[in-house]
JSON list of C-alpha atoms in Angstrom, two decimals:
[
{"chain": "A", "resi": 17, "resn": "MET", "atom": "CA", "xyz": [7.86, -7.17, 21.70]},
{"chain": "A", "resi": 18, "resn": "PHE", "atom": "CA", "xyz": [11.16, -7.93, 20.02]},
{"chain": "A", "resi": 19, "resn": "LEU", "atom": "CA", "xyz": [10.26, -11.60, 19.54]},
{"chain": "A", "resi": 20, "resn": "PHE", "atom": "CA", "xyz": [6.94, -10.74, 17.94]},
{"chain": "A", "resi": 21, "resn": "TRP", "atom": "CA", "xyz": [8.57, -8.02, 15.87]},
{"chain": "A", "resi": 22, "resn": "ARG", "atom": "CA", "xyz": [11.26, -10.43, 14.60]},
{"chain": "A", "resi": 23, "resn": "LYS", "atom": "CA", "xyz": [9.04, -13.54, 14.11]},
{"chain": "A", "resi": 24, "resn": "GLY", "atom": "CA", "xyz": [5.43, -12.32, 13.81]},
{"chain": "A", "resi": 25, "resn": "PHE", "atom": "CA", "xyz": [2.41, -13.51, 15.78]},
{"chain": "A", "resi": 26, "resn": "GLU", "atom": "CA", "xyz": [2.03, -17.01, 14.36]},
{"chain": "A", "resi": 27, "resn": "ALA", "atom": "CA", "xyz": [5.75, -17.99, 14.25]},
{"chain": "A", "resi": 28, "resn": "ALA", "atom": "CA", "xyz": [6.38, -16.88, 17.86]},
{"chain": "A", "resi": 29, "resn": "SER", "atom": "CA", "xyz": [5.59, -20.06, 19.85]},
{"chain": "A", "resi": 30, "resn": "MET", "atom": "CA", "xyz": [4.60, -20.03, 23.45]},
{"chain": "A", "resi": 31, "resn": "ASN", "atom": "CA", "xyz": [7.92, -21.74, 24.25]},
{"chain": "A", "resi": 32, "resn": "ASP", "atom": "CA", "xyz": [9.74, -18.89, 22.44]},
{"chain": "A", "resi": 33, "resn": "LEU", "atom": "CA", "xyz": [7.75, -16.30, 24.42]},
{"chain": "A", "resi": 34, "resn": "CYS", "atom": "CA", "xyz": [8.32, -18.04, 27.74]},
{"chain": "A", "resi": 35, "resn": "ASP", "atom": "CA", "xyz": [12.06, -18.28, 27.01]},
{"chain": "A", "resi": 36, "resn": "ALA", "atom": "CA", "xyz": [12.29, -14.62, 25.94]},
{"chain": "A", "resi": 37, "resn": "MET", "atom": "CA", "xyz": [10.43, -13.49, 29.06]},
{"chain": "A", "resi": 38, "resn": "GLY", "atom": "CA", "xyz": [12.17, -15.89, 31.39]},
{"chain": "A", "resi": 39, "resn": "VAL", "atom": "CA", "xyz": [8.83, -17.29, 32.71]},
{"chain": "A", "resi": 40, "resn": "ARG", "atom": "CA", "xyz": [6.89, -20.52, 32.52]},
{"chain": "A", "resi": 41, "resn": "SER", "atom": "CA", "xyz": [3.63, -20.68, 30.60]},
{"chain": "A", "resi": 42, "resn": "PRO", "atom": "CA", "xyz": [1.42, -20.60, 33.70]},
{"chain": "A", "resi": 43, "resn": "SER", "atom": "CA", "xyz": [2.99, -17.26, 34.66]},
{"chain": "A", "resi": 44, "resn": "LEU", "atom": "CA", "xyz": [2.58, -15.92, 31.16]},
{"chain": "A", "resi": 45, "resn": "TYR", "atom": "CA", "xyz": [-1.06, -16.91, 31.07]},
{"chain": "A", "resi": 46, "resn": "ALA", "atom": "CA", "xyz": [-1.62, -15.54, 34.56]},
{"chain": "A", "resi": 47, "resn": "ALA", "atom": "CA", "xyz": [-0.12, -12.18, 33.53]},
{"chain": "A", "resi": 48, "resn": "PHE", "atom": "CA", "xyz": [-1.59, -11.83, 30.03]},
{"chain": "A", "resi": 49, "resn": "GLY", "atom": "CA", "xyz": [-4.34, -14.41, 29.70]},
{"chain": "A", "resi": 50, "resn": "SER", "atom": "CA", "xyz": [-3.36, -15.42, 26.14]},
{"chain": "A", "resi": 51, "resn": "LYS", "atom": "CA", "xyz": [-0.80, -15.12, 23.41]},
{"chain": "A", "resi": 52, "resn": "GLU", "atom": "CA", "xyz": [-3.24, -12.74, 21.67]},
{"chain": "A", "resi": 53, "resn": "ALA", "atom": "CA", "xyz": [-3.38, -10.45, 24.72]},
{"chain": "A", "resi": 54, "resn": "LEU", "atom": "CA", "xyz": [0.44, -10.48, 24.99]},
{"chain": "A", "resi": 55, "resn": "TYR", "atom": "CA", "xyz": [0.74, -9.54, 21.33]},
{"chain": "A", "resi": 56, "resn": "LEU", "atom": "CA", "xyz": [-1.68, -6.66, 21.85]},
{"chain": "A", "resi": 57, "resn": "GLU", "atom": "CA", "xyz": [0.43, -5.47, 24.80]},
{"chain": "A", "resi": 58, "resn": "ALA", "atom": "CA", "xyz": [3.55, -5.81, 22.61]},
{"chain": "A", "resi": 59, "resn": "ILE", "atom": "CA", "xyz": [2.15, -3.77, 19.68]},
{"chain": "A", "resi": 60, "resn": "GLU", "atom": "CA", "xyz": [0.93, -1.06, 22.12]},
{"chain": "A", "resi": 61, "resn": "HIS", "atom": "CA", "xyz": [4.43, -0.96, 23.67]},
{"chain": "A", "resi": 62, "resn": "TYR", "atom": "CA", "xyz": [5.95, -0.77, 20.17]},
{"chain": "A", "resi": 63, "resn": "VAL", "atom": "CA", "xyz": [3.77, 2.20, 19.19]},
{"chain": "A", "resi": 64, "resn": "ARG", "atom": "CA", "xyz": [4.57, 3.97, 22.51]},
{"chain": "A", "resi": 65, "resn": "THR", "atom": "CA", "xyz": [8.35, 3.39, 22.43]},
{"chain": "A", "resi": 66, "resn": "GLN", "atom": "CA", "xyz": [9.46, 2.82, 18.80]},
{"chain": "A", "resi": 67, "resn": "GLY", "atom": "CA", "xyz": [7.02, 5.13, 16.98]},
{"chain": "A", "resi": 68, "resn": "PRO", "atom": "CA", "xyz": [7.92, 8.55, 18.45]},
{"chain": "A", "resi": 69, "resn": "PRO", "atom": "CA", "xyz": [11.57, 8.70, 17.26]},
{"chain": "A", "resi": 70, "resn": "VAL", "atom": "CA", "xyz": [10.29, 8.37, 13.67]},
{"chain": "A", "resi": 71, "resn": "TRP", "atom": "CA", "xyz": [6.78, 9.83, 13.66]},
{"chain": "A", "resi": 72, "resn": "ASP", "atom": "CA", "xyz": [7.48, 12.85, 15.82]},
{"chain": "A", "resi": 73, "resn": "ARG", "atom": "CA", "xyz": [9.88, 14.02, 13.11]},
{"chain": "A", "resi": 74, "resn": "LEU", "atom": "CA", "xyz": [6.81, 14.95, 11.00]},
{"chain": "A", "resi": 75, "resn": "ALA", "atom": "CA", "xyz": [6.12, 17.93, 13.25]},
{"chain": "A", "resi": 76, "resn": "GLU", "atom": "CA", "xyz": [9.81, 19.10, 13.30]},
{"chain": "A", "resi": 77, "resn": "GLY", "atom": "CA", "xyz": [10.01, 20.54, 9.82]},
{"chain": "A", "resi": 78, "resn": "ALA", "atom": "CA", "xyz": [9.13, 24.15, 9.23]},
{"chain": "A", "resi": 79, "resn": "THR", "atom": "CA", "xyz": [7.17, 22.94, 6.25]},
{"chain": "A", "resi": 80, "resn": "ALA", "atom": "CA", "xyz": [5.24, 19.74, 5.46]},
{"chain": "A", "resi": 81, "resn": "ARG", "atom": "CA", "xyz": [7.87, 18.87, 2.92]},
{"chain": "A", "resi": 82, "resn": "ALA", "atom": "CA", "xyz": [10.64, 19.20, 5.54]},
{"chain": "A", "resi": 83, "resn": "GLY", "atom": "CA", "xyz": [8.61, 17.26, 8.06]},
{"chain": "A", "resi": 84, "resn": "ILE", "atom": "CA", "xyz": [8.02, 14.40, 5.70]},
{"chain": "A", "resi": 85, "resn": "GLU", "atom": "CA", "xyz": [11.61, 14.33, 4.65]},
{"chain": "A", "resi": 86, "resn": "LYS", "atom": "CA", "xyz": [12.66, 14.30, 8.30]},
{"chain": "A", "resi": 87, "resn": "PHE", "atom": "CA", "xyz": [10.21, 11.44, 8.95]},
{"chain": "A", "resi": 88, "resn": "LEU", "atom": "CA", "xyz": [11.60, 9.40, 6.04]},
{"chain": "A", "resi": 89, "resn": "ILE", "atom": "CA", "xyz": [15.20, 10.06, 7.02]},
{"chain": "A", "resi": 90, "resn": "ALA", "atom": "CA", "xyz": [14.40, 8.96, 10.57]},
{"chain": "A", "resi": 91, "resn": "GLY", "atom": "CA", "xyz": [13.10, 5.75, 8.96]},
{"chain": "A", "resi": 92, "resn": "THR", "atom": "CA", "xyz": [16.38, 5.25, 7.19]},
{"chain": "A", "resi": 93, "resn": "GLU", "atom": "CA", "xyz": [18.12, 5.40, 10.58]},
{"chain": "A", "resi": 94, "resn": "ARG", "atom": "CA", "xyz": [15.66, 3.29, 12.57]},
{"chain": "A", "resi": 95, "resn": "LEU", "atom": "CA", "xyz": [14.39, 0.62, 10.10]},
{"chain": "A", "resi": 96, "resn": "PRO", "atom": "CA", "xyz": [17.68, -1.26, 9.45]},
{"chain": "A", "resi": 97, "resn": "LYS", "atom": "CA", "xyz": [18.52, -3.97, 11.93]},
{"chain": "A", "resi": 98, "resn": "SER", "atom": "CA", "xyz": [20.53, -2.85, 14.88]},
{"chain": "A", "resi": 99, "resn": "ARG", "atom": "CA", "xyz": [21.86, -4.40, 18.07]},
{"chain": "A", "resi": 100, "resn": "ALA", "atom": "CA", "xyz": [18.86, -2.96, 19.86]},
{"chain": "A", "resi": 101, "resn": "ALA", "atom": "CA", "xyz": [16.06, -3.89, 17.47]},
{"chain": "A", "resi": 102, "resn": "PRO", "atom": "CA", "xyz": [14.96, -6.13, 14.59]},
{"chain": "A", "resi": 103, "resn": "ALA", "atom": "CA", "xyz": [14.81, -4.64, 11.12]},
{"chain": "A", "resi": 104, "resn": "GLY", "atom": "CA", "xyz": [11.71, -3.03, 9.75]},
{"chain": "A", "resi": 105, "resn": "CYS", "atom": "CA", "xyz": [8.57, -1.64, 11.37]},
{"chain": "A", "resi": 106, "resn": "MET", "atom": "CA", "xyz": [6.56, -4.09, 13.47]},
{"chain": "A", "resi": 107, "resn": "ALA", "atom": "CA", "xyz": [3.18, -2.51, 12.42]},
{"chain": "A", "resi": 108, "resn": "ALA", "atom": "CA", "xyz": [4.08, -2.30, 8.70]},
{"chain": "A", "resi": 109, "resn": "LEU", "atom": "CA", "xyz": [5.60, -5.77, 8.54]},
{"chain": "A", "resi": 110, "resn": "ALA", "atom": "CA", "xyz": [2.64, -7.31, 10.32]},
{"chain": "A", "resi": 111, "resn": "ALA", "atom": "CA", "xyz": [0.55, -6.29, 7.32]},
{"chain": "A", "resi": 112, "resn": "VAL", "atom": "CA", "xyz": [2.39, -8.67, 5.03]},
{"chain": "A", "resi": 113, "resn": "SER", "atom": "CA", "xyz": [3.70, -11.41, 7.29]},
{"chain": "A", "resi": 114, "resn": "ASP", "atom": "CA", "xyz": [0.97, -12.73, 9.58]},
{"chain": "A", "resi": 115, "resn": "GLU", "atom": "CA", "xyz": [-2.55, -13.99, 10.08]},
{"chain": "A", "resi": 116, "resn": "TRP", "atom": "CA", "xyz": [-4.08, -13.07, 13.36]},
{"chain": "A", "resi": 117, "resn": "PRO", "atom": "CA", "xyz": [-7.21, -13.46, 15.46]},
{"chain": "A", "resi": 118, "resn": "PRO", "atom": "CA", "xyz": [-9.72, -10.77, 14.60]},
{"chain": "A", "resi": 119, "resn": "ALA", "atom": "CA", "xyz": [-8.91, -8.59, 17.63]},
{"chain": "A", "resi": 120, "resn": "ILE", "atom": "CA", "xyz": [-5.28, -8.32, 16.59]},
{"chain": "A", "resi": 121, "resn": "GLY", "atom": "CA", "xyz": [-6.20, -7.59, 13.02]},
{"chain": "A", "resi": 122, "resn": "ARG", "atom": "CA", "xyz": [-8.38, -4.70, 14.12]},
{"chain": "A", "resi": 123, "resn": "VAL", "atom": "CA", "xyz": [-5.63, -3.22, 16.33]},
{"chain": "A", "resi": 124, "resn": "ILE", "atom": "CA", "xyz": [-2.97, -3.50, 13.56]},
{"chain": "A", "resi": 125, "resn": "LYS", "atom": "CA", "xyz": [-5.33, -1.93, 11.04]},
{"chain": "A", "resi": 126, "resn": "LYS", "atom": "CA", "xyz": [-6.01, 0.88, 13.50]},
{"chain": "A", "resi": 127, "resn": "VAL", "atom": "CA", "xyz": [-2.33, 1.56, 13.97]},
{"chain": "A", "resi": 128, "resn": "ARG", "atom": "CA", "xyz": [-1.75, 1.68, 10.18]},
{"chain": "A", "resi": 129, "resn": "LEU", "atom": "CA", "xyz": [-4.77, 4.02, 9.77]},
{"chain": "A", "resi": 130, "resn": "GLU", "atom": "CA", "xyz": [-3.31, 6.27, 12.44]},
{"chain": "A", "resi": 131, "resn": "MET", "atom": "CA", "xyz": [-0.03, 6.35, 10.42]},
{"chain": "A", "resi": 132, "resn": "VAL", "atom": "CA", "xyz": [-1.82, 7.55, 7.29]},
{"chain": "A", "resi": 133, "resn": "GLY", "atom": "CA", "xyz": [-3.85, 9.96, 9.43]},
{"chain": "A", "resi": 134, "resn": "ARG", "atom": "CA", "xyz": [-0.77, 11.59, 10.81]},
{"chain": "A", "resi": 135, "resn": "LEU", "atom": "CA", "xyz": [0.61, 12.16, 7.34]},
{"chain": "A", "resi": 136, "resn": "ARG", "atom": "CA", "xyz": [-2.76, 13.39, 6.08]},
{"chain": "A", "resi": 137, "resn": "ALA", "atom": "CA", "xyz": [-3.05, 15.91, 8.98]},
{"chain": "A", "resi": 138, "resn": "ARG", "atom": "CA", "xyz": [0.43, 17.25, 8.17]},
{"chain": "A", "resi": 139, "resn": "LEU", "atom": "CA", "xyz": [-0.42, 17.63, 4.50]},
{"chain": "A", "resi": 140, "resn": "GLU", "atom": "CA", "xyz": [-3.84, 19.27, 5.29]},
{"chain": "A", "resi": 141, "resn": "ARG", "atom": "CA", "xyz": [-2.01, 21.89, 7.31]},
{"chain": "A", "resi": 142, "resn": "ALA", "atom": "CA", "xyz": [0.26, 22.46, 4.30]},
{"chain": "A", "resi": 143, "resn": "VAL", "atom": "CA", "xyz": [-2.77, 23.06, 2.08]},
{"chain": "A", "resi": 144, "resn": "ALA", "atom": "CA", "xyz": [-4.33, 25.40, 4.74]},
{"chain": "A", "resi": 145, "resn": "THR", "atom": "CA", "xyz": [-1.18, 27.47, 4.95]},
{"chain": "A", "resi": 146, "resn": "GLY", "atom": "CA", "xyz": [-0.69, 27.67, 1.21]},
{"chain": "A", "resi": 147, "resn": "GLU", "atom": "CA", "xyz": [2.46, 25.49, 1.10]},
{"chain": "A", "resi": 148, "resn": "LEU", "atom": "CA", "xyz": [0.56, 23.14, -1.12]},
{"chain": "A", "resi": 149, "resn": "PRO", "atom": "CA", "xyz": [-2.15, 24.09, -3.58]},
{"chain": "A", "resi": 150, "resn": "ALA", "atom": "CA", "xyz": [-5.79, 23.55, -2.61]},
{"chain": "A", "resi": 151, "resn": "SER", "atom": "CA", "xyz": [-6.01, 21.07, -5.50]},
{"chain": "A", "resi": 152, "resn": "THR", "atom": "CA", "xyz": [-3.50, 18.69, -3.83]},
{"chain": "A", "resi": 153, "resn": "ASP", "atom": "CA", "xyz": [-4.77, 15.15, -3.46]},
{"chain": "A", "resi": 154, "resn": "VAL", "atom": "CA", "xyz": [-3.94, 15.02, 0.23]},
{"chain": "A", "resi": 155, "resn": "ASP", "atom": "CA", "xyz": [-5.24, 11.46, 0.65]},
{"chain": "A", "resi": 156, "resn": "GLY", "atom": "CA", "xyz": [-3.24, 10.13, -2.30]},
{"chain": "A", "resi": 157, "resn": "LEU", "atom": "CA", "xyz": [-0.10, 11.98, -1.24]},
{"chain": "A", "resi": 158, "resn": "SER", "atom": "CA", "xyz": [-0.34, 10.78, 2.38]},
{"chain": "A", "resi": 159, "resn": "ARG", "atom": "CA", "xyz": [-0.88, 7.22, 1.21]},
{"chain": "A", "resi": 160, "resn": "PHE", "atom": "CA", "xyz": [2.05, 7.55, -1.21]},
{"chain": "A", "resi": 161, "resn": "TYR", "atom": "CA", "xyz": [4.49, 8.63, 1.56]},
{"chain": "A", "resi": 162, "resn": "LEU", "atom": "CA", "xyz": [3.18, 5.92, 3.93]},
{"chain": "A", "resi": 163, "resn": "SER", "atom": "CA", "xyz": [3.67, 3.38, 1.14]},
{"chain": "A", "resi": 164, "resn": "VAL", "atom": "CA", "xyz": [7.27, 4.59, 0.76]},
{"chain": "A", "resi": 165, "resn": "PHE", "atom": "CA", "xyz": [7.81, 4.19, 4.49]},
{"chain": "A", "resi": 166, "resn": "GLN", "atom": "CA", "xyz": [6.23, 0.72, 4.55]},
{"chain": "A", "resi": 167, "resn": "GLY", "atom": "CA", "xyz": [8.28, -0.30, 1.48]},
{"chain": "A", "resi": 168, "resn": "MET", "atom": "CA", "xyz": [11.41, 0.90, 3.27]},
{"chain": "A", "resi": 169, "resn": "ALA", "atom": "CA", "xyz": [10.41, -1.28, 6.24]},
{"chain": "A", "resi": 170, "resn": "ILE", "atom": "CA", "xyz": [10.26, -4.33, 3.95]},
{"chain": "A", "resi": 171, "resn": "GLN", "atom": "CA", "xyz": [13.54, -3.43, 2.28]},
{"chain": "A", "resi": 172, "resn": "ALA", "atom": "CA", "xyz": [15.13, -3.07, 5.73]},
{"chain": "A", "resi": 173, "resn": "ARG", "atom": "CA", "xyz": [13.87, -6.49, 6.71]},
{"chain": "A", "resi": 174, "resn": "ASP", "atom": "CA", "xyz": [15.50, -7.83, 3.51]},
{"chain": "A", "resi": 175, "resn": "GLY", "atom": "CA", "xyz": [18.83, -6.25, 4.60]},
{"chain": "A", "resi": 176, "resn": "ALA", "atom": "CA", "xyz": [18.85, -2.80, 2.94]},
{"chain": "A", "resi": 177, "resn": "ALA", "atom": "CA", "xyz": [21.33, -0.50, 4.67]},
{"chain": "A", "resi": 178, "resn": "SER", "atom": "CA", "xyz": [20.69, 3.09, 5.73]},
{"chain": "A", "resi": 179, "resn": "ALA", "atom": "CA", "xyz": [22.40, 4.53, 2.59]},
{"chain": "A", "resi": 180, "resn": "GLU", "atom": "CA", "xyz": [20.14, 2.44, 0.31]},
{"chain": "A", "resi": 181, "resn": "LEU", "atom": "CA", "xyz": [17.06, 3.58, 2.22]},
{"chain": "A", "resi": 182, "resn": "ARG", "atom": "CA", "xyz": [18.22, 7.20, 2.01]},
{"chain": "A", "resi": 183, "resn": "ALA", "atom": "CA", "xyz": [18.23, 6.85, -1.78]},
{"chain": "A", "resi": 184, "resn": "VAL", "atom": "CA", "xyz": [14.62, 5.67, -1.57]},
{"chain": "A", "resi": 185, "resn": "ALA", "atom": "CA", "xyz": [13.71, 8.67, 0.68]},
{"chain": "A", "resi": 186, "resn": "ALA", "atom": "CA", "xyz": [15.48, 11.07, -1.75]},
{"chain": "A", "resi": 187, "resn": "ALA", "atom": "CA", "xyz": [13.53, 9.63, -4.70]},
{"chain": "A", "resi": 188, "resn": "ALA", "atom": "CA", "xyz": [10.30, 9.96, -2.77]},
{"chain": "A", "resi": 189, "resn": "MET", "atom": "CA", "xyz": [11.05, 13.61, -1.96]},
{"chain": "A", "resi": 190, "resn": "ALA", "atom": "CA", "xyz": [11.70, 14.26, -5.60]},
{"chain": "A", "resi": 191, "resn": "ALA", "atom": "CA", "xyz": [8.06, 13.36, -6.19]},
{"chain": "A", "resi": 192, "resn": "TRP", "atom": "CA", "xyz": [6.90, 16.16, -3.92]},
{"chain": "A", "resi": 193, "resn": "PRO", "atom": "CA", "xyz": [4.33, 18.37, -5.71]},
{"chain": "A", "resi": 194, "resn": "GLY", "atom": "CA", "xyz": [6.14, 21.12, -7.58]},
{"chain": "A", "resi": 195, "resn": "SER", "atom": "CA", "xyz": [9.59, 19.50, -7.22]},
{"chain": "A", "resi": 196, "resn": "GLY", "atom": "CA", "xyz": [9.79, 18.52, -10.89]}
]
């Protein structure tokens, strides 16, 4: 997962993958069948293990605004490179850095659509409870906050520090309906 996250699908060679896993190519093929299948396993593992510390924060706020702010702040903590992980978001960065076989393209698109869906669901609840007016463009607002997160992932890949990403999150929260 970390190798694909750092290099992308195309740039991660079979030799790189075998070295990272400590296996020879026959063992890798026996276990996964193909580089494509291994990538699909890696992205599934990424979503299961790396997503919750960020995306679960959406539900933690008492309001949608607080939940989205917690989500963005979690991104400022998790997106910069650390000893444990490469910089950025594997799913967001895959959108701009790679060409894949069709099966991988479908899975990556599904992951990104799930991201916007989670934001949309949180904002729809805010409209239903009266936190946001019924006239709120929920789709536009959810895509805006996902775009901010994805942009933060790219900025983190380019070396932005947590403090710089917090400034982005603060600017995004200033755009919350009714904040101005």
